[in-house]
mmCIF file of C-alpha atoms in Angstrom:
data_model
loop_
_atom_site.group_PDB
_atom_site.id
_atom_site.type_symbol
_atom_site.label_atom_id
_atom_site.label_comp_id
_atom_site.label_asym_id
_atom_site.label_seq_id
_atom_site.Cartn_x
_atom_site.Cartn_y
_atom_site.Cartn_z
ATOM 1 C CA ASP A 6 183.705 100.922 -2.766
ATOM 2 C CA THR A 7 184.228 102.800 -6.020
ATOM 3 C CA GLU A 8 187.097 105.256 -6.404
ATOM 4 C CA VAL A 9 184.964 107.616 -8.468
ATOM 5 C CA THR A 10 182.382 109.391 -6.342
ATOM 6 C CA GLN A 11 179.217 110.832 -7.816
ATOM 7 C CA THR A 12 176.674 113.053 -6.100
ATOM 8 C CA PRO A 13 173.773 113.086 -5.715
ATOM 9 C CA LYS A 14 172.815 109.420 -6.040
ATOM 10 C CA HIS A 15 169.254 110.331 -6.994
ATOM 11 C CA LEU A 16 167.816 113.513 -8.458
ATOM 12 C CA VAL A 17 164.256 114.409 -9.354
ATOM 13 C CA MET A 18 163.744 117.679 -11.187
ATOM 14 C CA GLY A 19 161.156 119.506 -13.179
ATOM 15 C CA MET A 20 161.680 120.507 -16.777
ATOM 16 C CA THR A 21 162.349 124.139 -15.843
ATOM 17 C CA ASN A 22 164.822 123.461 -13.041
ATOM 18 C CA LYS A 23 168.586 123.947 -13.070
ATOM 19 C CA LYS A 24 170.698 121.366 -11.274
ATOM 20 C CA SER A 25 174.234 119.981 -11.368
ATOM 21 C CA LEU A 26 175.739 116.529 -11.135
ATOM 22 C CA LYS A 27 179.145 116.187 -9.547
ATOM 23 C CA CYS A 28 181.942 113.665 -9.970
ATOM 24 C CA GLU A 29 185.226 113.397 -8.087
ATOM 25 C CA GLN A 30 188.232 111.104 -8.393
ATOM 26 C CA HIS A 31 191.581 111.053 -6.603
ATOM 27 C CA MET A 32 193.398 108.469 -8.710
ATOM 28 C CA GLY A 33 195.412 111.071 -10.608
ATOM 29 C CA HIS A 34 193.528 110.326 -13.802
ATOM 30 C CA ARG A 35 193.600 113.093 -16.402
ATOM 31 C CA ALA A 36 190.811 111.761 -18.637
ATOM 32 C CA MET A 37 187.229 112.007 -17.414
ATOM 33 C CA TYR A 38 183.966 111.010 -19.078
ATOM 34 C CA TRP A 39 180.217 111.475 -18.838
ATOM 35 C CA TYR A 40 177.931 108.668 -20.004
ATOM 36 C CA LYS A 41 174.162 108.304 -20.155
ATOM 37 C CA GLN A 42 172.704 104.850 -19.535
ATOM 38 C CA LYS A 43 169.147 103.673 -19.998
ATOM 39 C CA ALA A 44 167.961 100.560 -18.163
ATOM 40 C CA LYS A 45 169.586 97.310 -19.342
ATOM 41 C CA LYS A 46 171.414 99.170 -22.153
ATOM 42 C CA PRO A 47 175.100 99.949 -22.619
ATOM 43 C CA PRO A 48 176.399 103.372 -21.591
ATOM 44 C CA GLU A 49 176.315 106.063 -24.278
ATOM 45 C CA LEU A 50 179.257 108.454 -24.348
ATOM 46 C CA MET A 51 178.359 112.118 -23.907
ATOM 47 C CA PHE A 52 181.567 114.046 -23.186
ATOM 48 C CA VAL A 53 185.296 113.422 -22.767
ATOM 49 C CA TYR A 54 187.725 115.694 -20.959
ATOM 50 C CA SER A 55 191.443 115.258 -21.393
ATOM 51 C CA TYR A 56 193.801 117.293 -19.191
ATOM 52 C CA GLU A 57 190.827 119.410 -18.131
ATOM 53 C CA LYS A 58 189.926 120.366 -21.709
ATOM 54 C CA LEU A 59 186.817 119.197 -23.512
ATOM 55 C CA SER A 60 188.032 116.881 -26.257
ATOM 56 C CA ILE A 61 184.839 115.125 -27.330
ATOM 57 C CA ASN A 62 181.193 116.207 -27.386
ATOM 58 C CA GLU A 63 179.031 113.484 -28.869
ATOM 59 C CA SER A 64 176.492 115.961 -30.302
ATOM 60 C CA VAL A 65 174.852 116.308 -26.904
ATOM 61 C CA PRO A 66 172.007 118.870 -26.651
ATOM 62 C CA SER A 67 173.005 122.181 -25.127
ATOM 63 C CA ARG A 68 170.705 121.612 -22.145
ATOM 64 C CA PHE A 69 173.630 119.494 -20.866
ATOM 65 C CA SER A 70 176.700 121.595 -20.064
ATOM 66 C CA PRO A 71 179.889 119.926 -18.790
ATOM 67 C CA GLU A 72 182.568 121.584 -16.739
ATOM 68 C CA CYS A 73 185.949 120.390 -15.478
ATOM 69 C CA PRO A 74 187.111 122.862 -12.766
ATOM 70 C CA ASN A 75 190.283 120.877 -11.968
ATOM 71 C CA SER A 76 191.899 117.514 -12.548
ATOM 72 C CA SER A 77 189.818 115.804 -9.841
ATOM 73 C CA LEU A 78 186.370 117.235 -10.490
ATOM 74 C CA LEU A 79 183.834 116.950 -13.263
ATOM 75 C CA ASN A 80 180.413 118.586 -13.275
ATOM 76 C CA LEU A 81 177.406 118.248 -15.517
ATOM 77 C CA HIS A 82 175.055 121.228 -15.452
ATOM 78 C CA LEU A 83 171.445 120.510 -16.364
ATOM 79 C CA HIS A 84 168.822 122.981 -17.550
ATOM 80 C CA ALA A 85 165.416 122.622 -19.192
ATOM 81 C CA LEU A 86 165.655 118.861 -19.470
ATOM 82 C CA GLN A 87 163.066 116.691 -21.180
ATOM 83 C CA PRO A 88 161.385 113.531 -19.841
ATOM 84 C CA GLU A 89 163.486 111.418 -22.231
ATOM 85 C CA ASP A 90 166.575 112.629 -20.385
ATOM 86 C CA SER A 91 165.613 110.470 -17.411
ATOM 87 C CA ALA A 92 168.444 107.939 -17.075
ATOM 88 C CA LEU A 93 171.461 106.884 -15.045
ATOM 89 C CA TYR A 94 174.332 109.325 -15.589
ATOM 90 C CA LEU A 95 177.735 107.747 -15.124
ATOM 91 C CA CYS A 96 181.067 109.434 -14.633
ATOM 92 C CA ALA A 97 184.294 107.595 -15.415
ATOM 93 C CA SER A 98 188.006 108.340 -15.344
ATOM 94 C CA SER A 99 191.161 106.807 -16.796
ATOM 95 C CA GLN A 100 194.831 107.432 -17.344
ATOM 96 C CA ALA A 101 195.422 109.816 -20.231
ATOM 97 C CA GLY A 102 198.176 109.583 -22.817
ATOM 98 C CA GLN A 103 199.066 106.022 -21.764
ATOM 99 C CA GLY A 104 197.686 104.174 -24.755
ATOM 100 C CA PRO A 105 194.328 102.523 -25.481
ATOM 101 C CA ASN A 106 194.698 99.697 -22.960
ATOM 102 C CA GLN A 107 193.860 101.822 -19.916
ATOM 103 C CA PRO A 108 190.562 100.773 -18.331
ATOM 104 C CA GLN A 109 187.978 103.316 -17.334
ATOM 105 C CA HIS A 110 186.849 103.398 -13.725
ATOM 106 C CA PHE A 111 183.198 104.226 -13.181
ATOM 107 C CA GLY A 112 181.244 105.823 -10.376
ATOM 108 C CA ASP A 113 177.900 104.448 -9.241
ATOM 109 C CA GLY A 114 176.025 107.115 -11.117
ATOM 110 C CA THR A 115 173.259 109.612 -10.518
ATOM 111 C CA ARG A 116 169.764 108.345 -11.248
ATOM 112 C CA LEU A 117 167.949 111.295 -12.789
ATOM 113 C CA SER A 118 164.183 111.535 -13.127
ATOM 114 C CA ILE A 119 162.565 114.396 -15.041
ATOM 115 C CA LEU A 120 158.981 115.179 -14.119
ATOM 116 C CA ALA B 27 185.667 101.588 -37.203
ATOM 117 C CA GLN B 28 185.143 99.230 -34.309
ATOM 118 C CA SER B 29 182.220 97.173 -33.078
ATOM 119 C CA VAL B 30 181.484 94.487 -30.533
ATOM 120 C CA ALA B 31 178.692 91.926 -30.390
ATOM 121 C CA GLN B 32 177.289 90.021 -27.444
ATOM 122 C CA PRO B 33 174.992 87.485 -29.105
ATOM 123 C CA GLU B 34 173.134 86.435 -25.946
ATOM 124 C CA ASP B 35 170.852 88.841 -24.097
ATOM 125 C CA GLN B 36 170.437 86.332 -21.261
ATOM 126 C CA VAL B 37 172.548 83.466 -19.934
ATOM 127 C CA ASN B 38 171.293 81.163 -17.190
ATOM 128 C CA VAL B 39 173.582 78.753 -15.392
ATOM 129 C CA ALA B 40 173.302 76.605 -12.276
ATOM 130 C CA GLU B 41 175.472 77.475 -9.295
ATOM 131 C CA GLY B 42 178.716 75.524 -9.347
ATOM 132 C CA ASN B 43 178.629 75.032 -13.106
ATOM 133 C CA PRO B 44 181.063 76.745 -15.474
ATOM 134 C CA LEU B 45 179.830 79.883 -17.200
ATOM 135 C CA THR B 46 180.651 81.533 -20.509
ATOM 136 C CA VAL B 47 179.524 84.958 -21.711
ATOM 137 C CA LYS B 48 180.294 85.453 -25.389
ATOM 138 C CA CYS B 49 181.814 88.469 -27.126
ATOM 139 C CA THR B 50 183.030 88.985 -30.673
ATOM 140 C CA TYR B 51 184.655 92.130 -31.992
ATOM 141 C CA SER B 52 185.655 93.976 -35.134
ATOM 142 C CA VAL B 53 188.429 96.564 -35.262
ATOM 143 C CA SER B 54 190.575 98.161 -37.926
ATOM 144 C CA GLY B 55 193.806 98.068 -35.946
ATOM 145 C CA ASN B 56 194.899 96.100 -32.907
ATOM 146 C CA PRO B 57 192.097 95.201 -30.464
ATOM 147 C CA TYR B 58 192.016 96.466 -26.908
ATOM 148 C CA LEU B 59 189.320 94.484 -25.135
ATOM 149 C CA PHE B 60 187.695 94.853 -21.744
ATOM 150 C CA TRP B 61 185.000 93.188 -19.649
ATOM 151 C CA TYR B 62 182.865 95.135 -17.195
ATOM 152 C CA VAL B 63 180.159 93.975 -14.786
ATOM 153 C CA GLN B 64 177.217 96.005 -13.531
ATOM 154 C CA TYR B 65 175.279 95.023 -10.438
ATOM 155 C CA PRO B 66 171.829 96.536 -9.814
ATOM 156 C CA ASN B 67 171.926 100.216 -8.887
ATOM 157 C CA ARG B 68 175.699 100.354 -9.369
ATOM 158 C CA GLY B 69 178.105 101.657 -11.971
ATOM 159 C CA LEU B 70 180.237 99.525 -14.256
ATOM 160 C CA GLN B 71 183.039 97.652 -12.556
ATOM 161 C CA PHE B 72 186.200 96.720 -14.465
ATOM 162 C CA LEU B 73 186.812 92.949 -14.490
ATOM 163 C CA LEU B 74 189.724 92.390 -16.852
ATOM 164 C CA LYS B 75 191.423 93.477 -20.044
ATOM 165 C CA TYR B 76 193.162 91.717 -22.898
ATOM 166 C CA ILE B 77 196.927 91.818 -22.694
ATOM 167 C CA THR B 78 198.688 91.403 -26.038
ATOM 168 C CA GLY B 79 200.137 87.927 -26.362
ATOM 169 C CA ASP B 80 198.084 86.358 -23.540
ATOM 170 C CA ASN B 81 195.302 84.163 -24.917
ATOM 171 C CA LEU B 82 193.934 83.553 -21.413
ATOM 172 C CA VAL B 83 193.600 86.599 -19.206
ATOM 173 C CA LYS B 84 192.764 86.363 -15.520
ATOM 174 C CA GLY B 85 190.744 89.029 -13.772
ATOM 175 C CA SER B 86 188.818 89.831 -10.623
ATOM 176 C CA TYR B 87 186.531 87.463 -8.663
ATOM 177 C CA GLY B 88 187.796 84.330 -10.423
ATOM 178 C CA PHE B 89 186.813 85.467 -13.906
ATOM 179 C CA GLU B 90 189.007 84.909 -16.925
ATOM 180 C CA ALA B 91 188.675 85.613 -20.615
ATOM 181 C CA GLU B 92 189.825 83.652 -23.614
ATOM 182 C CA PHE B 93 191.113 85.621 -26.604
ATOM 183 C CA ASN B 94 190.903 84.009 -30.048
ATOM 184 C CA LYS B 95 192.332 86.116 -32.851
ATOM 185 C CA SER B 96 191.112 83.927 -35.723
ATOM 186 C CA GLN B 97 187.540 83.965 -34.381
ATOM 187 C CA THR B 98 187.820 87.607 -33.216
ATOM 188 C CA SER B 99 186.359 86.572 -29.897
ATOM 189 C CA PHE B 100 186.995 87.433 -26.257
ATOM 190 C CA HIS B 101 184.684 85.206 -24.225
ATOM 191 C CA LEU B 102 184.335 85.647 -20.471
ATOM 192 C CA LYS B 103 184.554 82.473 -18.404
ATOM 193 C CA LYS B 104 184.426 81.259 -14.831
ATOM 194 C CA PRO B 105 184.988 77.634 -13.788
ATOM 195 C CA SER B 106 182.343 77.603 -11.038
ATOM 196 C CA ALA B 107 179.497 80.141 -10.980
ATOM 197 C CA LEU B 108 178.169 81.758 -7.811
ATOM 198 C CA VAL B 109 174.687 83.182 -7.254
ATOM 199 C CA SER B 110 176.419 86.486 -6.473
ATOM 200 C CA ASP B 111 177.804 86.549 -10.047
ATOM 201 C CA SER B 112 174.290 87.348 -11.288
ATOM 202 C CA ALA B 113 174.629 90.737 -12.992
ATOM 203 C CA LEU B 114 174.787 92.531 -16.347
ATOM 204 C CA TYR B 115 178.051 91.992 -18.241
ATOM 205 C CA PHE B 116 179.446 94.277 -20.914
ATOM 206 C CA CYS B 117 182.248 93.593 -23.357
ATOM 207 C CA ALA B 118 184.010 96.677 -24.749
ATOM 208 C CA VAL B 119 186.610 97.347 -27.426
ATOM 209 C CA ARG B 120 188.748 100.136 -28.705
ATOM 210 C CA ASP B 121 191.487 100.192 -31.329
ATOM 211 C CA ASP B 122 194.765 102.028 -31.790
ATOM 212 C CA ILE B 123 194.291 103.650 -35.184
ATOM 213 C CA SER B 124 190.939 105.460 -34.994
ATOM 214 C CA SER B 125 190.826 109.088 -33.970
ATOM 215 C CA GLY B 126 188.448 111.352 -32.120
ATOM 216 C CA SER B 127 185.254 109.839 -30.832
ATOM 217 C CA ALA B 128 185.835 106.683 -32.894
ATOM 218 C CA ARG B 129 188.802 105.945 -30.644
ATOM 219 C CA GLN B 130 186.620 105.754 -27.544
ATOM 220 C CA LEU B 131 185.278 102.596 -25.939
ATOM 221 C CA THR B 132 182.553 100.801 -27.865
ATOM 222 C CA PHE B 133 180.337 98.657 -25.650
ATOM 223 C CA GLY B 134 178.423 95.532 -26.536
ATOM 224 C CA SER B 135 174.696 95.379 -25.882
ATOM 225 C CA GLY B 136 175.181 93.527 -22.612
ATOM 226 C CA THR B 137 174.395 90.023 -21.346
ATOM 227 C CA GLN B 138 172.294 89.426 -18.253
ATOM 228 C CA LEU B 139 173.780 86.513 -16.339
ATOM 229 C CA THR B 140 171.540 84.686 -13.885
ATOM 230 C CA VAL B 141 173.066 82.018 -11.658
ATOM 231 C CA LEU B 142 170.401 79.728 -10.259
ATOM 232 C CA PRO B 143 170.831 78.240 -6.768
#
Protein backbone atom coordinates (compact mmCIF):
# COMPACT_ATOMS: atom_id res chain seq x y z
CA ASP A 1 0.00 0.00 0.00
CA THR A 2 1.26 3.47 -0.88
CA GLU A 3 1.37 6.22 1.73
CA VAL A 4 0.34 8.84 -0.81
CA THR A 5 -3.30 8.50 -1.78
CA GLN A 6 -4.64 9.84 -5.04
CA THR A 7 -8.26 10.10 -6.12
CA PRO A 8 -9.87 9.31 -8.44
CA LYS A 9 -7.91 6.40 -9.90
CA HIS A 10 -9.46 6.95 -13.32
CA LEU A 11 -11.05 10.02 -14.86
CA VAL A 12 -12.63 10.52 -18.26
CA MET A 13 -13.61 14.06 -19.17
CA GLY A 14 -14.57 16.13 -22.13
CA MET A 15 -12.56 19.10 -23.29
CA THR A 16 -15.03 21.57 -21.79
CA ASN A 17 -15.34 19.93 -18.38
CA LYS A 18 -13.88 21.09 -15.08
CA LYS A 19 -12.56 18.44 -12.71
CA SER A 20 -10.05 18.12 -9.88
CA LEU A 21 -7.45 15.56 -8.92
CA LYS A 22 -6.73 15.07 -5.25
CA CYS A 23 -3.66 13.88 -3.36
CA GLU A 24 -3.23 13.25 0.36
CA GLN A 25 -0.29 12.22 2.51
CA HIS A 26 0.10 11.84 6.27
CA MET A 27 3.87 11.37 6.48
CA GLY A 28 4.49 14.93 7.64
CA HIS A 29 6.17 15.80 4.37
CA ARG A 30 6.27 19.50 3.53
CA ALA A 31 7.25 19.16 -0.14
CA MET A 32 4.66 17.93 -2.61
CA TYR A 33 4.85 17.43 -6.37
CA TRP A 34 2.69 16.90 -9.44
CA TYR A 35 4.08 14.88 -12.35
CA LYS A 36 2.67 13.91 -15.73
CA GLN A 37 3.65 10.52 -17.14
CA LYS A 38 3.03 9.13 -20.59
CA ALA A 39 3.13 5.37 -21.13
CA LYS A 40 6.59 3.80 -20.72
CA LYS A 41 8.17 7.26 -20.26
CA PRO A 42 9.71 8.90 -17.20
CA PRO A 43 7.58 11.28 -15.13
CA GLU A 44 7.71 14.94 -16.16
CA LEU A 45 7.68 17.48 -13.33
CA MET A 46 4.80 19.94 -13.42
CA PHE A 47 4.64 21.71 -10.04
CA VAL A 48 6.45 21.73 -6.70
CA TYR A 49 5.02 22.99 -3.43
CA SER A 50 7.27 23.65 -0.48
CA TYR A 51 5.69 24.47 2.89
CA GLU A 52 2.37 24.94 1.11
CA LYS A 53 3.74 27.57 -1.28
CA LEU A 54 4.20 27.05 -4.99
CA SER A 55 7.94 27.04 -5.58
CA ILE A 56 8.23 25.61 -9.09
CA ASN A 57 5.95 25.76 -12.12
CA GLU A 58 7.56 24.02 -15.07
CA SER A 59 5.86 26.29 -17.64
CA VAL A 60 2.66 24.27 -17.36
CA PRO A 61 -0.34 25.58 -19.37
CA SER A 62 -2.86 27.53 -17.33
CA ARG A 63 -5.54 24.90 -17.95
CA PHE A 64 -3.78 23.08 -15.08
CA SER A 65 -4.15 24.90 -11.76
CA PRO A 66 -2.53 23.50 -8.60
CA GLU A 67 -3.64 24.18 -5.07
CA CYS A 68 -2.20 23.19 -1.69
CA PRO A 69 -4.93 23.83 0.95
CA ASN A 70 -2.82 22.44 3.82
CA SER A 71 0.31 20.44 4.50
CA SER A 72 -1.41 17.10 3.79
CA LEU A 73 -3.42 17.91 0.68
CA LEU A 74 -2.58 18.76 -2.89
CA ASN A 75 -5.12 19.37 -5.65
CA LEU A 76 -4.82 19.78 -9.38
CA HIS A 77 -7.72 21.63 -10.99
CA LEU A 78 -8.35 20.85 -14.65
CA HIS A 79 -10.25 22.95 -17.17
CA ALA A 80 -10.51 22.92 -20.96
CA LEU A 81 -7.98 20.15 -21.38
CA GLN A 82 -6.75 18.89 -24.73
CA PRO A 83 -6.52 15.27 -25.94
CA GLU A 84 -2.72 15.40 -25.56
CA ASP A 85 -3.24 15.93 -21.84
CA SER A 86 -4.35 12.31 -21.51
CA ALA A 87 -1.77 10.69 -19.22
CA LEU A 88 -1.09 9.30 -15.77
CA TYR A 89 -0.87 12.13 -13.23
CA LEU A 90 1.33 11.30 -10.27
CA CYS A 91 1.53 13.03 -6.93
CA ALA A 92 4.62 12.68 -4.76
CA SER A 93 5.84 13.99 -1.42
CA SER A 94 9.15 14.25 0.41
CA GLN A 95 10.83 15.81 3.40
CA ALA A 96 11.58 19.48 2.82
CA GLY A 97 14.69 21.34 3.92
CA GLN A 98 16.52 18.10 4.73
CA GLY A 99 18.96 18.07 1.85
CA PRO A 100 18.88 16.50 -1.62
CA ASN A 101 19.08 12.88 -0.45
CA GLN A 102 15.42 12.65 0.58
CA PRO A 103 13.49 10.23 -1.64
CA GLN A 104 10.13 11.15 -3.06
CA HIS A 105 7.19 8.91 -2.27
CA PHE A 106 4.66 8.51 -5.06
CA GLY A 107 0.96 7.76 -5.18
CA ASP A 108 -0.50 5.34 -7.70
CA GLY A 109 -1.72 8.15 -9.89
CA THR A 110 -4.87 9.22 -11.66
CA ARG A 111 -5.24 7.92 -15.20
CA LEU A 112 -6.82 10.78 -17.14
CA SER A 113 -8.47 10.40 -20.53
CA ILE A 114 -9.65 13.44 -22.48
CA LEU A 115 -12.37 12.80 -25.03
CA ALA B 1 23.19 20.74 -14.92
CA GLN B 2 22.44 17.10 -14.28
CA SER B 3 21.52 14.17 -16.47
CA VAL B 4 21.10 10.42 -16.23
CA ALA B 5 21.26 7.74 -18.90
CA GLN B 6 19.81 4.26 -18.94
CA PRO B 7 21.36 2.73 -22.06
CA GLU B 8 19.05 -0.29 -22.27
CA ASP B 9 15.35 0.09 -23.03
CA GLN B 10 14.79 -3.62 -22.34
CA VAL B 11 16.59 -6.22 -20.25
CA ASN B 12 15.58 -9.88 -20.30
CA VAL B 13 16.88 -12.36 -17.76
CA ALA B 14 15.98 -15.91 -16.77
CA GLU B 15 14.50 -16.49 -13.34
CA GLY B 16 17.19 -17.35 -10.81
CA ASN B 17 19.91 -15.59 -12.77
CA PRO B 18 21.57 -12.38 -11.59
CA LEU B 19 20.27 -9.15 -13.09
CA THR B 20 21.84 -5.78 -13.77
CA VAL B 21 20.07 -2.60 -14.88
CA LYS B 22 22.56 0.07 -15.93
CA CYS B 23 22.60 3.76 -15.07
CA THR B 24 25.19 6.46 -15.67
CA TYR B 25 24.93 10.04 -14.50
CA SER B 26 26.35 13.52 -14.92
CA VAL B 27 26.17 16.20 -12.24
CA SER B 28 27.96 19.44 -11.47
CA GLY B 29 28.19 18.88 -7.73
CA ASN B 30 27.87 15.80 -5.57
CA PRO B 31 25.51 13.11 -6.92
CA TYR B 32 22.37 12.05 -5.10
CA LEU B 33 21.15 8.91 -6.83
CA PHE B 34 17.95 6.92 -6.54
CA TRP B 35 16.32 3.85 -8.07
CA TYR B 36 12.57 3.55 -8.48
CA VAL B 37 10.43 0.69 -9.80
CA GLN B 38 7.04 0.98 -11.47
CA TYR B 39 4.70 -1.97 -11.77
CA PRO B 40 1.80 -1.84 -14.26
CA ASN B 41 -0.96 0.57 -13.25
CA ARG B 42 1.01 1.72 -10.20
CA GLY B 43 3.05 4.74 -9.21
CA LEU B 44 6.81 4.80 -8.75
CA GLN B 45 8.09 2.91 -5.75
CA PHE B 46 11.36 3.91 -4.06
CA LEU B 47 13.90 1.06 -4.04
CA LEU B 48 17.13 2.57 -2.74
CA LYS B 49 19.36 5.61 -2.67
CA TYR B 50 23.09 6.21 -2.78
CA ILE B 51 24.62 6.94 0.58
CA THR B 52 27.88 8.90 0.43
CA GLY B 53 30.83 6.62 1.07
CA ASP B 54 28.97 3.34 0.46
CA ASN B 55 29.90 1.83 -2.90
CA LEU B 56 27.33 -0.95 -2.46
CA VAL B 57 23.91 0.12 -1.28
CA LYS B 58 21.24 -2.35 -0.25
CA GLY B 59 17.57 -1.66 -0.80
CA SER B 60 14.13 -3.23 -0.83
CA TYR B 61 13.20 -6.69 -2.17
CA GLY B 62 16.81 -7.91 -2.33
CA PHE B 63 17.98 -5.20 -4.73
CA GLU B 64 21.31 -3.46 -4.37
CA ALA B 65 23.16 -0.85 -6.35
CA GLU B 66 26.84 -0.44 -7.07
CA PHE B 67 28.22 3.10 -7.15
CA ASN B 68 31.36 3.76 -9.21
CA LYS B 69 32.60 7.33 -9.06
CA SER B 70 35.24 7.00 -11.79
CA GLN B 71 32.69 5.53 -14.22
CA THR B 72 29.88 7.81 -12.94
CA SER B 73 27.64 4.78 -12.73
CA PHE B 74 25.02 3.50 -10.30
CA HIS B 75 23.95 0.09 -11.61
CA LEU B 76 21.06 -1.79 -10.03
CA LYS B 77 21.69 -5.45 -9.25
CA LYS B 78 20.00 -8.49 -7.79
CA PRO B 79 21.73 -11.85 -7.27
CA SER B 80 18.72 -13.99 -8.22
CA ALA B 81 15.87 -12.59 -10.33
CA LEU B 82 12.21 -13.41 -9.73
CA VAL B 83 9.39 -13.31 -12.28
CA SER B 84 7.70 -10.79 -9.98
CA ASP B 85 10.66 -8.40 -10.50
CA SER B 86 9.38 -7.77 -14.04
CA ALA B 87 8.64 -4.03 -14.13
CA LEU B 88 9.85 -0.65 -15.39
CA TYR B 89 12.92 0.68 -13.56
CA PHE B 90 13.96 4.31 -13.35
CA CYS B 91 17.26 5.74 -12.20
CA ALA B 92 17.15 9.35 -10.95
CA VAL B 93 19.71 11.95 -9.91
CA ARG B 94 19.87 15.33 -8.32
CA ASP B 95 22.82 17.44 -7.22
CA ASP B 96 23.53 19.82 -4.37
CA ILE B 97 24.59 22.96 -6.21
CA SER B 98 21.84 23.61 -8.78
CA SER B 99 18.95 25.87 -7.91
CA GLY B 100 15.29 26.12 -8.78
CA SER B 101 13.88 23.53 -11.11
CA ALA B 102 17.39 22.33 -12.02
CA ARG B 103 17.71 21.05 -8.46
CA GLN B 104 14.78 18.68 -8.87
CA LEU B 105 14.99 14.98 -9.66
CA THR B 106 16.07 14.11 -13.19
CA PHE B 107 14.88 10.69 -14.31
CA GLY B 108 16.44 8.33 -16.80
CA SER B 109 14.39 7.07 -19.72
CA GLY B 110 13.57 3.82 -17.96
CA THR B 111 14.46 0.16 -18.48
CA GLN B 112 11.81 -2.52 -18.87
CA LEU B 113 12.97 -5.63 -17.04
CA THR B 114 11.42 -8.94 -18.03
CA VAL B 115 12.24 -12.03 -15.97
CA LEU B 116 11.46 -15.19 -17.90
CA PRO B 117 10.25 -18.29 -16.03
